[in-house]
Amino acid sequence: MKIQNIFISHLHGDHLFGLWGLLSTMSLTGRNEDLFIYAPPGFKDILKSILHFFGGSFIFKVIHIPLNTKEMSHIFESKSADVYSFPLNHRVDCCGFLFKEKKPHRNVYKHLIEPYGLSLYEIARLKEGKNVIRPDGDVLYADDLTYQPYEPRSFAYCSDTAPFEMLSDYVRGCDLIYHEATFASDMKEMASRTMHSTASDAAFTALEAGVGKLVLGHYSSRYKDINVLVDEAKKIFMNTFASSEGLSFEVKLKRFMTK
């Protein structure tokens, strides 16, 4: 019931069919807040069908926000994060998603508050990174009196896609990326034909983008042991892991030293 926004990469069933049950469950548990679904333009007709057959009892609105599947776009903002969509290279219109924490307010060095006689107004401005000019002309410089407490974190979700040059630019420097790895390299022709990626493709993207951690997923059912895919990727990008249902990955805060 806490879910406010849903991001759907493309309109293939394995990325979409769970929505019917989720919306029905929300209705049965009495949801009354609006729900926003970010999905390719074609989702409009799918949503119309869902609401026609199952939405009669809904007391909440389901609002479709169409994605731009041709270029990177800023699609959502909260107090703590921004979300961007970016085009992927698949058989149908498909987007990846980039989640970025907002830059935190700066912290004032506590041991300097009393010597400088900082007022609450001055502290608030300095935390915003703004210099303060006092009535007597003295300038309080934010860089001298404050510090950034931590580096904002970022996560990218790269669902179904064949490799392409721009992908590493879209996810450059991310702390964590999820990237499909449907096949191993011995199935490279199949991957190309179906517009999917191999584990090596995912690893090369992670390497070129300079990301912190790579998580693989979307494995073909032919692989009973997914370590085949993980081991292949690790030869190129060592910090690679396999996704599985219920598994979580921590991105620790990179805190800055204070003086």
PDB file of C-alpha atoms in Angstrom:
ATOM      1  CA  MET A   1       0.000   0.000   0.000  1.00  0.00           C
ATOM      2  CA  LYS A   2       3.008   2.291   0.315  1.00  0.00           C
ATOM      3  CA  ILE A   3       3.705   2.056  -3.418  1.00  0.00           C
ATOM      4  CA  GLN A   4       2.981   5.386  -5.105  1.00  0.00           C
ATOM      5  CA  ASN A   5       4.845   4.998  -8.403  1.00  0.00           C
ATOM      6  CA  ILE A   6       5.442   2.014 -10.697  1.00  0.00           C
ATOM      7  CA  PHE A   7       7.996   2.021 -13.521  1.00  0.00           C
ATOM      8  CA  ILE A   8       7.446  -0.426 -16.406  1.00  0.00           C
ATOM      9  CA  SER A   9      10.255  -0.784 -18.927  1.00  0.00           C
ATOM     10  CA  HIS A  10       8.298  -2.324 -21.809  1.00  0.00           C
ATOM     11  CA  LEU A  11       5.114  -4.146 -22.694  1.00  0.00           C
ATOM     12  CA  HIS A  12       6.216  -7.784 -22.786  1.00  0.00           C
ATOM     13  CA  GLY A  13       4.234 -10.072 -20.511  1.00  0.00           C
ATOM     14  CA  ASP A  14       7.037 -11.052 -18.123  1.00  0.00           C
ATOM     15  CA  HIS A  15       7.408  -7.382 -17.187  1.00  0.00           C
ATOM     16  CA  LEU A  16       3.708  -6.609 -17.039  1.00  0.00           C
ATOM     17  CA  PHE A  17       1.369  -9.452 -16.102  1.00  0.00           C
ATOM     18  CA  GLY A  18       1.927  -9.067 -12.335  1.00  0.00           C
ATOM     19  CA  LEU A  19       0.198  -5.699 -12.487  1.00  0.00           C
ATOM     20  CA  TRP A  20      -3.315  -7.216 -12.695  1.00  0.00           C
ATOM     21  CA  GLY A  21      -2.956  -8.959  -9.338  1.00  0.00           C
ATOM     22  CA  LEU A  22      -1.228  -6.011  -7.706  1.00  0.00           C
ATOM     23  CA  LEU A  23      -3.966  -3.546  -8.644  1.00  0.00           C
ATOM     24  CA  SER A  24      -6.671  -5.967  -7.519  1.00  0.00           C
ATOM     25  CA  THR A  25      -4.923  -6.467  -4.182  1.00  0.00           C
ATOM     26  CA  MET A  26      -4.655  -2.708  -3.705  1.00  0.00           C
ATOM     27  CA  SER A  27      -8.383  -2.390  -4.317  1.00  0.00           C
ATOM     28  CA  LEU A  28      -9.305  -5.243  -1.978  1.00  0.00           C
ATOM     29  CA  THR A  29      -7.236  -3.712   0.835  1.00  0.00           C
ATOM     30  CA  GLY A  30      -9.020  -0.375   0.481  1.00  0.00           C
ATOM     31  CA  ARG A  31      -6.483   1.785  -1.314  1.00  0.00           C
ATOM     32  CA  ASN A  32      -7.781   5.290  -2.008  1.00  0.00           C
ATOM     33  CA  GLU A  33      -4.627   7.186  -3.028  1.00  0.00           C
ATOM     34  CA  ASP A  34      -3.757   7.796  -6.673  1.00  0.00           C
ATOM     35  CA  LEU A  35      -1.267   5.410  -8.267  1.00  0.00           C
ATOM     36  CA  PHE A  36       1.103   6.581 -11.006  1.00  0.00           C
ATOM     37  CA  ILE A  37       2.402   4.143 -13.615  1.00  0.00           C
ATOM     38  CA  TYR A  38       5.278   5.207 -15.864  1.00  0.00           C
ATOM     39  CA  ALA A  39       5.231   3.055 -18.992  1.00  0.00           C
ATOM     40  CA  PRO A  40       5.623   3.293 -22.800  1.00  0.00           C
ATOM     41  CA  PRO A  41       2.739   4.996 -24.668  1.00  0.00           C
ATOM     42  CA  GLY A  42       1.180   1.676 -25.705  1.00  0.00           C
ATOM     43  CA  PHE A  43       0.312   0.954 -22.068  1.00  0.00           C
ATOM     44  CA  LYS A  44      -2.665   3.300 -22.459  1.00  0.00           C
ATOM     45  CA  ASP A  45      -4.793   0.626 -24.144  1.00  0.00           C
ATOM     46  CA  ILE A  46      -3.667  -2.080 -21.698  1.00  0.00           C
ATOM     47  CA  LEU A  47      -4.666   0.081 -18.736  1.00  0.00           C
ATOM     48  CA  LYS A  48      -8.012   0.823 -20.368  1.00  0.00           C
ATOM     49  CA  SER A  49      -8.628  -2.919 -20.631  1.00  0.00           C
ATOM     50  CA  ILE A  50      -7.625  -3.569 -17.010  1.00  0.00           C
ATOM     51  CA  LEU A  51      -9.919  -0.854 -15.733  1.00  0.00           C
ATOM     52  CA  HIS A  52     -12.766  -1.975 -17.978  1.00  0.00           C
ATOM     53  CA  PHE A  53     -12.743  -5.584 -16.744  1.00  0.00           C
ATOM     54  CA  PHE A  54     -11.371  -5.255 -13.196  1.00  0.00           C
ATOM     55  CA  GLY A  55     -11.546  -1.590 -12.189  1.00  0.00           C
ATOM     56  CA  GLY A  56     -15.227  -1.314 -11.320  1.00  0.00           C
ATOM     57  CA  SER A  57     -14.508  -1.552  -7.596  1.00  0.00           C
ATOM     58  CA  PHE A  58     -11.424   0.676  -7.593  1.00  0.00           C
ATOM     59  CA  ILE A  59     -11.801   3.776  -5.419  1.00  0.00           C
ATOM     60  CA  PHE A  60      -8.363   5.060  -6.427  1.00  0.00           C
ATOM     61  CA  LYS A  61      -7.185   6.512  -9.716  1.00  0.00           C
ATOM     62  CA  VAL A  62      -4.553   4.786 -11.862  1.00  0.00           C
ATOM     63  CA  ILE A  63      -2.694   7.443 -13.820  1.00  0.00           C
ATOM     64  CA  HIS A  64      -0.510   6.524 -16.796  1.00  0.00           C
ATOM     65  CA  ILE A  65       2.541   8.722 -17.447  1.00  0.00           C
ATOM     66  CA  PRO A  66       3.801   7.921 -21.010  1.00  0.00           C
ATOM     67  CA  LEU A  67       7.563   7.448 -21.320  1.00  0.00           C
ATOM     68  CA  ASN A  68       9.731   9.035 -23.989  1.00  0.00           C
ATOM     69  CA  THR A  69      11.328   5.929 -25.517  1.00  0.00           C
ATOM     70  CA  LYS A  70      13.668   7.901 -27.819  1.00  0.00           C
ATOM     71  CA  GLU A  71      15.792   9.976 -25.444  1.00  0.00           C
ATOM     72  CA  MET A  72      16.763  10.325 -21.804  1.00  0.00           C
ATOM     73  CA  SER A  73      14.118  12.155 -19.782  1.00  0.00           C
ATOM     74  CA  HIS A  74      13.579  13.321 -16.211  1.00  0.00           C
ATOM     75  CA  ILE A  75      10.303  11.648 -15.240  1.00  0.00           C
ATOM     76  CA  PHE A  76       9.902  11.836 -11.465  1.00  0.00           C
ATOM     77  CA  GLU A  77      11.059  13.871  -8.488  1.00  0.00           C
ATOM     78  CA  SER A  78      10.625  13.443  -4.753  1.00  0.00           C
ATOM     79  CA  LYS A  79      12.231  15.187  -1.802  1.00  0.00           C
ATOM     80  CA  SER A  80      15.082  12.689  -1.791  1.00  0.00           C
ATOM     81  CA  ALA A  81      15.501  11.427  -5.367  1.00  0.00           C
ATOM     82  CA  ASP A  82      15.165  11.996  -9.093  1.00  0.00           C
ATOM     83  CA  VAL A  83      14.239   9.326 -11.626  1.00  0.00           C
ATOM     84  CA  TYR A  84      15.211   9.351 -15.295  1.00  0.00           C
ATOM     85  CA  SER A  85      14.200   7.055 -18.143  1.00  0.00           C
ATOM     86  CA  PHE A  86      16.497   6.252 -21.047  1.00  0.00           C
ATOM     87  CA  PRO A  87      15.974   4.266 -24.263  1.00  0.00           C
ATOM     88  CA  LEU A  88      17.118   0.667 -24.544  1.00  0.00           C
ATOM     89  CA  ASN A  89      17.690  -1.436 -27.658  1.00  0.00           C
ATOM     90  CA  HIS A  90      15.002  -4.110 -27.765  1.00  0.00           C
ATOM     91  CA  ARG A  91      12.401  -5.517 -30.161  1.00  0.00           C
ATOM     92  CA  VAL A  92       9.744  -3.140 -28.820  1.00  0.00           C
ATOM     93  CA  ASP A  93       9.887   0.321 -27.279  1.00  0.00           C
ATOM     94  CA  CYS A  94      11.804  -0.161 -24.056  1.00  0.00           C
ATOM     95  CA  CYS A  95      13.261   2.057 -21.339  1.00  0.00           C
ATOM     96  CA  GLY A  96      15.763   1.670 -18.565  1.00  0.00           C
ATOM     97  CA  PHE A  97      15.539   3.707 -15.372  1.00  0.00           C
ATOM     98  CA  LEU A  98      18.110   5.705 -13.446  1.00  0.00           C
ATOM     99  CA  PHE A  99      17.443   6.488  -9.780  1.00  0.00           C
ATOM    100  CA  LYS A 100      19.624   9.222  -8.261  1.00  0.00           C
ATOM    101  CA  GLU A 101      19.651  10.490  -4.709  1.00  0.00           C
ATOM    102  CA  LYS A 102      19.525  14.244  -4.442  1.00  0.00           C
ATOM    103  CA  LYS A 103      22.576  16.063  -3.200  1.00  0.00           C
ATOM    104  CA  PRO A 104      22.123  16.481   0.570  1.00  0.00           C
ATOM    105  CA  HIS A 105      22.133  19.822   2.347  1.00  0.00           C
ATOM    106  CA  ARG A 106      25.544  20.683   3.662  1.00  0.00           C
ATOM    107  CA  ASN A 107      26.347  20.355   7.371  1.00  0.00           C
ATOM    108  CA  VAL A 108      27.741  23.251   9.365  1.00  0.00           C
ATOM    109  CA  TYR A 109      30.903  22.537  11.336  1.00  0.00           C
ATOM    110  CA  LYS A 110      29.534  22.531  14.877  1.00  0.00           C
ATOM    111  CA  HIS A 111      32.755  23.811  16.424  1.00  0.00           C
ATOM    112  CA  LEU A 112      32.515  26.979  14.285  1.00  0.00           C
ATOM    113  CA  ILE A 113      28.949  27.963  15.203  1.00  0.00           C
ATOM    114  CA  GLU A 114      29.845  29.711  18.460  1.00  0.00           C
ATOM    115  CA  PRO A 115      33.097  31.440  17.351  1.00  0.00           C
ATOM    116  CA  TYR A 116      31.319  32.943  14.331  1.00  0.00           C
ATOM    117  CA  GLY A 117      28.116  33.633  16.271  1.00  0.00           C
ATOM    118  CA  LEU A 118      26.044  32.037  13.544  1.00  0.00           C
ATOM    119  CA  SER A 119      22.330  32.799  13.631  1.00  0.00           C
ATOM    120  CA  LEU A 120      19.659  30.281  12.654  1.00  0.00           C
ATOM    121  CA  TYR A 121      19.087  32.255   9.442  1.00  0.00           C
ATOM    122  CA  GLU A 122      22.789  32.144   8.565  1.00  0.00           C
ATOM    123  CA  ILE A 123      23.016  28.425   9.331  1.00  0.00           C
ATOM    124  CA  ALA A 124      20.041  27.708   7.065  1.00  0.00           C
ATOM    125  CA  ARG A 125      21.573  29.671   4.164  1.00  0.00           C
ATOM    126  CA  LEU A 126      25.001  28.117   4.610  1.00  0.00           C
ATOM    127  CA  LYS A 127      23.494  24.600   4.608  1.00  0.00           C
ATOM    128  CA  GLU A 128      22.047  25.445   1.197  1.00  0.00           C
ATOM    129  CA  GLY A 129      25.587  26.149   0.007  1.00  0.00           C
ATOM    130  CA  LYS A 130      25.022  29.920  -0.116  1.00  0.00           C
ATOM    131  CA  ASN A 131      27.513  32.493   1.100  1.00  0.00           C
ATOM    132  CA  VAL A 132      26.140  34.979   3.634  1.00  0.00           C
ATOM    133  CA  ILE A 133      26.941  38.717   3.630  1.00  0.00           C
ATOM    134  CA  ARG A 134      26.522  40.312   7.041  1.00  0.00           C
ATOM    135  CA  PRO A 135      25.353  43.927   7.555  1.00  0.00           C
ATOM    136  CA  ASP A 136      28.939  44.990   8.360  1.00  0.00           C
ATOM    137  CA  GLY A 137      30.163  43.597   5.019  1.00  0.00           C
ATOM    138  CA  ASP A 138      31.785  40.457   6.386  1.00  0.00           C
ATOM    139  CA  VAL A 139      31.251  37.393   4.194  1.00  0.00           C
ATOM    140  CA  LEU A 140      30.602  33.921   5.572  1.00  0.00           C
ATOM    141  CA  TYR A 141      31.733  31.404   2.971  1.00  0.00           C
ATOM    142  CA  ALA A 142      29.820  28.144   2.784  1.00  0.00           C
ATOM    143  CA  ASP A 143      32.922  26.262   1.635  1.00  0.00           C
ATOM    144  CA  ASP A 144      34.739  27.308   4.815  1.00  0.00           C
ATOM    145  CA  LEU A 145      31.961  26.726   7.311  1.00  0.00           C
ATOM    146  CA  THR A 146      30.162  23.663   5.929  1.00  0.00           C
ATOM    147  CA  TYR A 147      30.838  20.249   4.404  1.00  0.00           C
ATOM    148  CA  GLN A 148      28.893  17.778   2.275  1.00  0.00           C
ATOM    149  CA  PRO A 149      28.007  14.856   4.576  1.00  0.00           C
ATOM    150  CA  TYR A 150      27.924  12.109   1.942  1.00  0.00           C
ATOM    151  CA  GLU A 151      28.005  11.410  -1.780  1.00  0.00           C
ATOM    152  CA  PRO A 152      24.541  10.808  -3.314  1.00  0.00           C
ATOM    153  CA  ARG A 153      23.985   7.220  -4.447  1.00  0.00           C
ATOM    154  CA  SER A 154      22.610   5.981  -7.760  1.00  0.00           C
ATOM    155  CA  PHE A 155      21.052   2.831  -9.192  1.00  0.00           C
ATOM    156  CA  ALA A 156      20.279   1.947 -12.812  1.00  0.00           C
ATOM    157  CA  TYR A 157      17.857  -0.691 -14.079  1.00  0.00           C
ATOM    158  CA  CYS A 158      18.673  -1.993 -17.562  1.00  0.00           C
ATOM    159  CA  SER A 159      16.030  -4.504 -18.545  1.00  0.00           C
ATOM    160  CA  ASP A 160      15.724  -6.236 -21.921  1.00  0.00           C
ATOM    161  CA  THR A 161      18.295  -4.808 -24.326  1.00  0.00           C
ATOM    162  CA  ALA A 162      20.905  -5.648 -26.902  1.00  0.00           C
ATOM    163  CA  PRO A 163      24.224  -3.891 -26.266  1.00  0.00           C
ATOM    164  CA  PHE A 164      24.639  -0.416 -27.729  1.00  0.00           C
ATOM    165  CA  GLU A 165      27.218   2.331 -27.383  1.00  0.00           C
ATOM    166  CA  MET A 166      25.156   4.932 -25.516  1.00  0.00           C
ATOM    167  CA  LEU A 167      24.136   2.619 -22.686  1.00  0.00           C
ATOM    168  CA  SER A 168      27.385   3.074 -20.772  1.00  0.00           C
ATOM    169  CA  ASP A 169      26.897   6.861 -20.954  1.00  0.00           C
ATOM    170  CA  TYR A 170      23.396   6.622 -19.505  1.00  0.00           C
ATOM    171  CA  VAL A 171      24.582   4.664 -16.445  1.00  0.00           C
ATOM    172  CA  ARG A 172      28.049   6.167 -16.056  1.00  0.00           C
ATOM    173  CA  GLY A 173      29.374   6.181 -12.504  1.00  0.00           C
ATOM    174  CA  CYS A 174      26.365   4.450 -10.941  1.00  0.00           C
ATOM    175  CA  ASP A 175      26.961   2.746  -7.621  1.00  0.00           C
ATOM    176  CA  LEU A 176      24.823  -0.223  -8.641  1.00  0.00           C
ATOM    177  CA  ILE A 177      23.326  -1.393 -11.924  1.00  0.00           C
ATOM    178  CA  TYR A 178      21.014  -4.255 -12.754  1.00  0.00           C
ATOM    179  CA  HIS A 179      21.600  -5.515 -16.283  1.00  0.00           C
ATOM    180  CA  GLU A 180      19.937  -8.366 -18.109  1.00  0.00           C
ATOM    181  CA  ALA A 181      22.150 -11.340 -18.961  1.00  0.00           C
ATOM    182  CA  THR A 182      19.813 -13.664 -20.811  1.00  0.00           C
ATOM    183  CA  PHE A 183      22.540 -15.756 -22.433  1.00  0.00           C
ATOM    184  CA  ALA A 184      26.169 -16.806 -22.110  1.00  0.00           C
ATOM    185  CA  SER A 185      28.570 -15.860 -24.894  1.00  0.00           C
ATOM    186  CA  ASP A 186      28.223 -19.209 -26.674  1.00  0.00           C
ATOM    187  CA  MET A 187      24.648 -18.070 -27.446  1.00  0.00           C
ATOM    188  CA  LYS A 188      25.729 -14.698 -28.793  1.00  0.00           C
ATOM    189  CA  GLU A 189      23.923 -15.180 -32.114  1.00  0.00           C
ATOM    190  CA  MET A 190      20.684 -15.992 -30.304  1.00  0.00           C
ATOM    191  CA  ALA A 191      21.159 -12.930 -28.111  1.00  0.00           C
ATOM    192  CA  SER A 192      21.635 -10.732 -31.161  1.00  0.00           C
ATOM    193  CA  ARG A 193      18.623 -12.213 -32.953  1.00  0.00           C
ATOM    194  CA  THR A 194      16.309 -11.716 -29.970  1.00  0.00           C
ATOM    195  CA  MET A 195      17.881  -8.347 -29.030  1.00  0.00           C
ATOM    196  CA  HIS A 196      19.104  -9.458 -25.624  1.00  0.00           C
ATOM    197  CA  SER A 197      22.512  -9.353 -23.931  1.00  0.00           C
ATOM    198  CA  THR A 198      25.057 -11.927 -22.900  1.00  0.00           C
ATOM    199  CA  ALA A 199      26.713 -11.880 -19.494  1.00  0.00           C
ATOM    200  CA  SER A 200      29.841 -10.534 -21.197  1.00  0.00           C
ATOM    201  CA  ASP A 201      27.827  -7.715 -22.786  1.00  0.00           C
ATOM    202  CA  ALA A 202      26.536  -6.700 -19.363  1.00  0.00           C
ATOM    203  CA  ALA A 203      30.027  -6.841 -17.883  1.00  0.00           C
ATOM    204  CA  PHE A 204      31.525  -4.699 -20.660  1.00  0.00           C
ATOM    205  CA  THR A 205      28.823  -2.075 -20.084  1.00  0.00           C
ATOM    206  CA  ALA A 206      29.603  -2.038 -16.364  1.00  0.00           C
ATOM    207  CA  LEU A 207      33.334  -1.769 -17.070  1.00  0.00           C
ATOM    208  CA  GLU A 208      32.994   1.020 -19.626  1.00  0.00           C
ATOM    209  CA  ALA A 209      30.565   2.946 -17.410  1.00  0.00           C
ATOM    210  CA  GLY A 210      32.798   2.724 -14.349  1.00  0.00           C
ATOM    211  CA  VAL A 211      30.013   1.475 -12.074  1.00  0.00           C
ATOM    212  CA  GLY A 212      30.500   0.166  -8.562  1.00  0.00           C
ATOM    213  CA  LYS A 213      28.569  -3.105  -8.650  1.00  0.00           C
ATOM    214  CA  LEU A 214      26.850  -5.170 -11.362  1.00  0.00           C
ATOM    215  CA  VAL A 215      23.826  -7.384 -10.695  1.00  0.00           C
ATOM    216  CA  LEU A 216      22.777  -9.826 -13.420  1.00  0.00           C
ATOM    217  CA  GLY A 217      19.246 -11.051 -14.099  1.00  0.00           C
ATOM    218  CA  HIS A 218      16.667 -12.118 -16.710  1.00  0.00           C
ATOM    219  CA  TYR A 219      18.385 -15.465 -17.237  1.00  0.00           C
ATOM    220  CA  SER A 220      17.219 -17.869 -19.924  1.00  0.00           C
ATOM    221  CA  SER A 221      15.531 -20.927 -18.402  1.00  0.00           C
ATOM    222  CA  ARG A 222      18.097 -23.105 -20.184  1.00  0.00           C
ATOM    223  CA  TYR A 223      20.610 -22.223 -17.436  1.00  0.00           C
ATOM    224  CA  LYS A 224      20.066 -24.461 -14.436  1.00  0.00           C
ATOM    225  CA  ASP A 225      23.259 -23.102 -12.890  1.00  0.00           C
ATOM    226  CA  ILE A 226      23.461 -19.309 -13.214  1.00  0.00           C
ATOM    227  CA  ASN A 227      27.050 -19.364 -12.007  1.00  0.00           C
ATOM    228  CA  VAL A 228      27.898 -19.976 -15.670  1.00  0.00           C
ATOM    229  CA  LEU A 229      26.735 -16.421 -16.362  1.00  0.00           C
ATOM    230  CA  VAL A 230      28.250 -14.874 -13.243  1.00  0.00           C
ATOM    231  CA  ASP A 231      31.642 -16.496 -13.842  1.00  0.00           C
ATOM    232  CA  GLU A 232      31.650 -15.277 -17.447  1.00  0.00           C
ATOM    233  CA  ALA A 233      30.896 -11.697 -16.378  1.00  0.00           C
ATOM    234  CA  LYS A 234      33.471 -11.750 -13.569  1.00  0.00           C
ATOM    235  CA  LYS A 235      36.270 -12.356 -16.067  1.00  0.00           C
ATOM    236  CA  ILE A 236      35.529  -8.853 -17.358  1.00  0.00           C
ATOM    237  CA  PHE A 237      34.015  -7.093 -14.321  1.00  0.00           C
ATOM    238  CA  MET A 238      34.928  -8.688 -11.011  1.00  0.00           C
ATOM    239  CA  ASN A 239      32.293  -7.025  -8.810  1.00  0.00           C
ATOM    240  CA  THR A 240      29.428  -8.984 -10.377  1.00  0.00           C
ATOM    241  CA  PHE A 241      26.576 -10.733  -8.567  1.00  0.00           C
ATOM    242  CA  ALA A 242      23.500 -12.770  -9.455  1.00  0.00           C
ATOM    243  CA  SER A 243      20.032 -11.496  -8.649  1.00  0.00           C
ATOM    244  CA  SER A 244      17.438 -13.798  -7.128  1.00  0.00           C
ATOM    245  CA  GLU A 245      14.000 -13.274  -5.650  1.00  0.00           C
ATOM    246  CA  GLY A 246      14.116 -11.564  -2.263  1.00  0.00           C
ATOM    247  CA  LEU A 247      17.842 -10.821  -2.406  1.00  0.00           C
ATOM    248  CA  SER A 248      18.859  -7.248  -1.575  1.00  0.00           C
ATOM    249  CA  PHE A 249      22.052  -5.324  -2.275  1.00  0.00           C
ATOM    250  CA  GLU A 250      23.304  -2.567   0.006  1.00  0.00           C
ATOM    251  CA  VAL A 251      24.872   0.585  -1.390  1.00  0.00           C
ATOM    252  CA  LYS A 252      26.720   2.095   1.549  1.00  0.00           C
ATOM    253  CA  LEU A 253      26.989   5.829   2.003  1.00  0.00           C
ATOM    254  CA  LYS A 254      30.334   7.346   1.054  1.00  0.00           C
ATOM    255  CA  ARG A 255      30.782   9.778   3.913  1.00  0.00           C
ATOM    256  CA  PHE A 256      33.144  12.724   3.730  1.00  0.00           C
ATOM    257  CA  MET A 257      35.669  13.464   6.421  1.00  0.00           C
ATOM    258  CA  THR A 258      35.079  16.575   8.524  1.00  0.00           C
ATOM    259  CA  LYS A 259      37.835  18.845   9.752  1.00  0.00           C
TER     260      LYS A 259
END
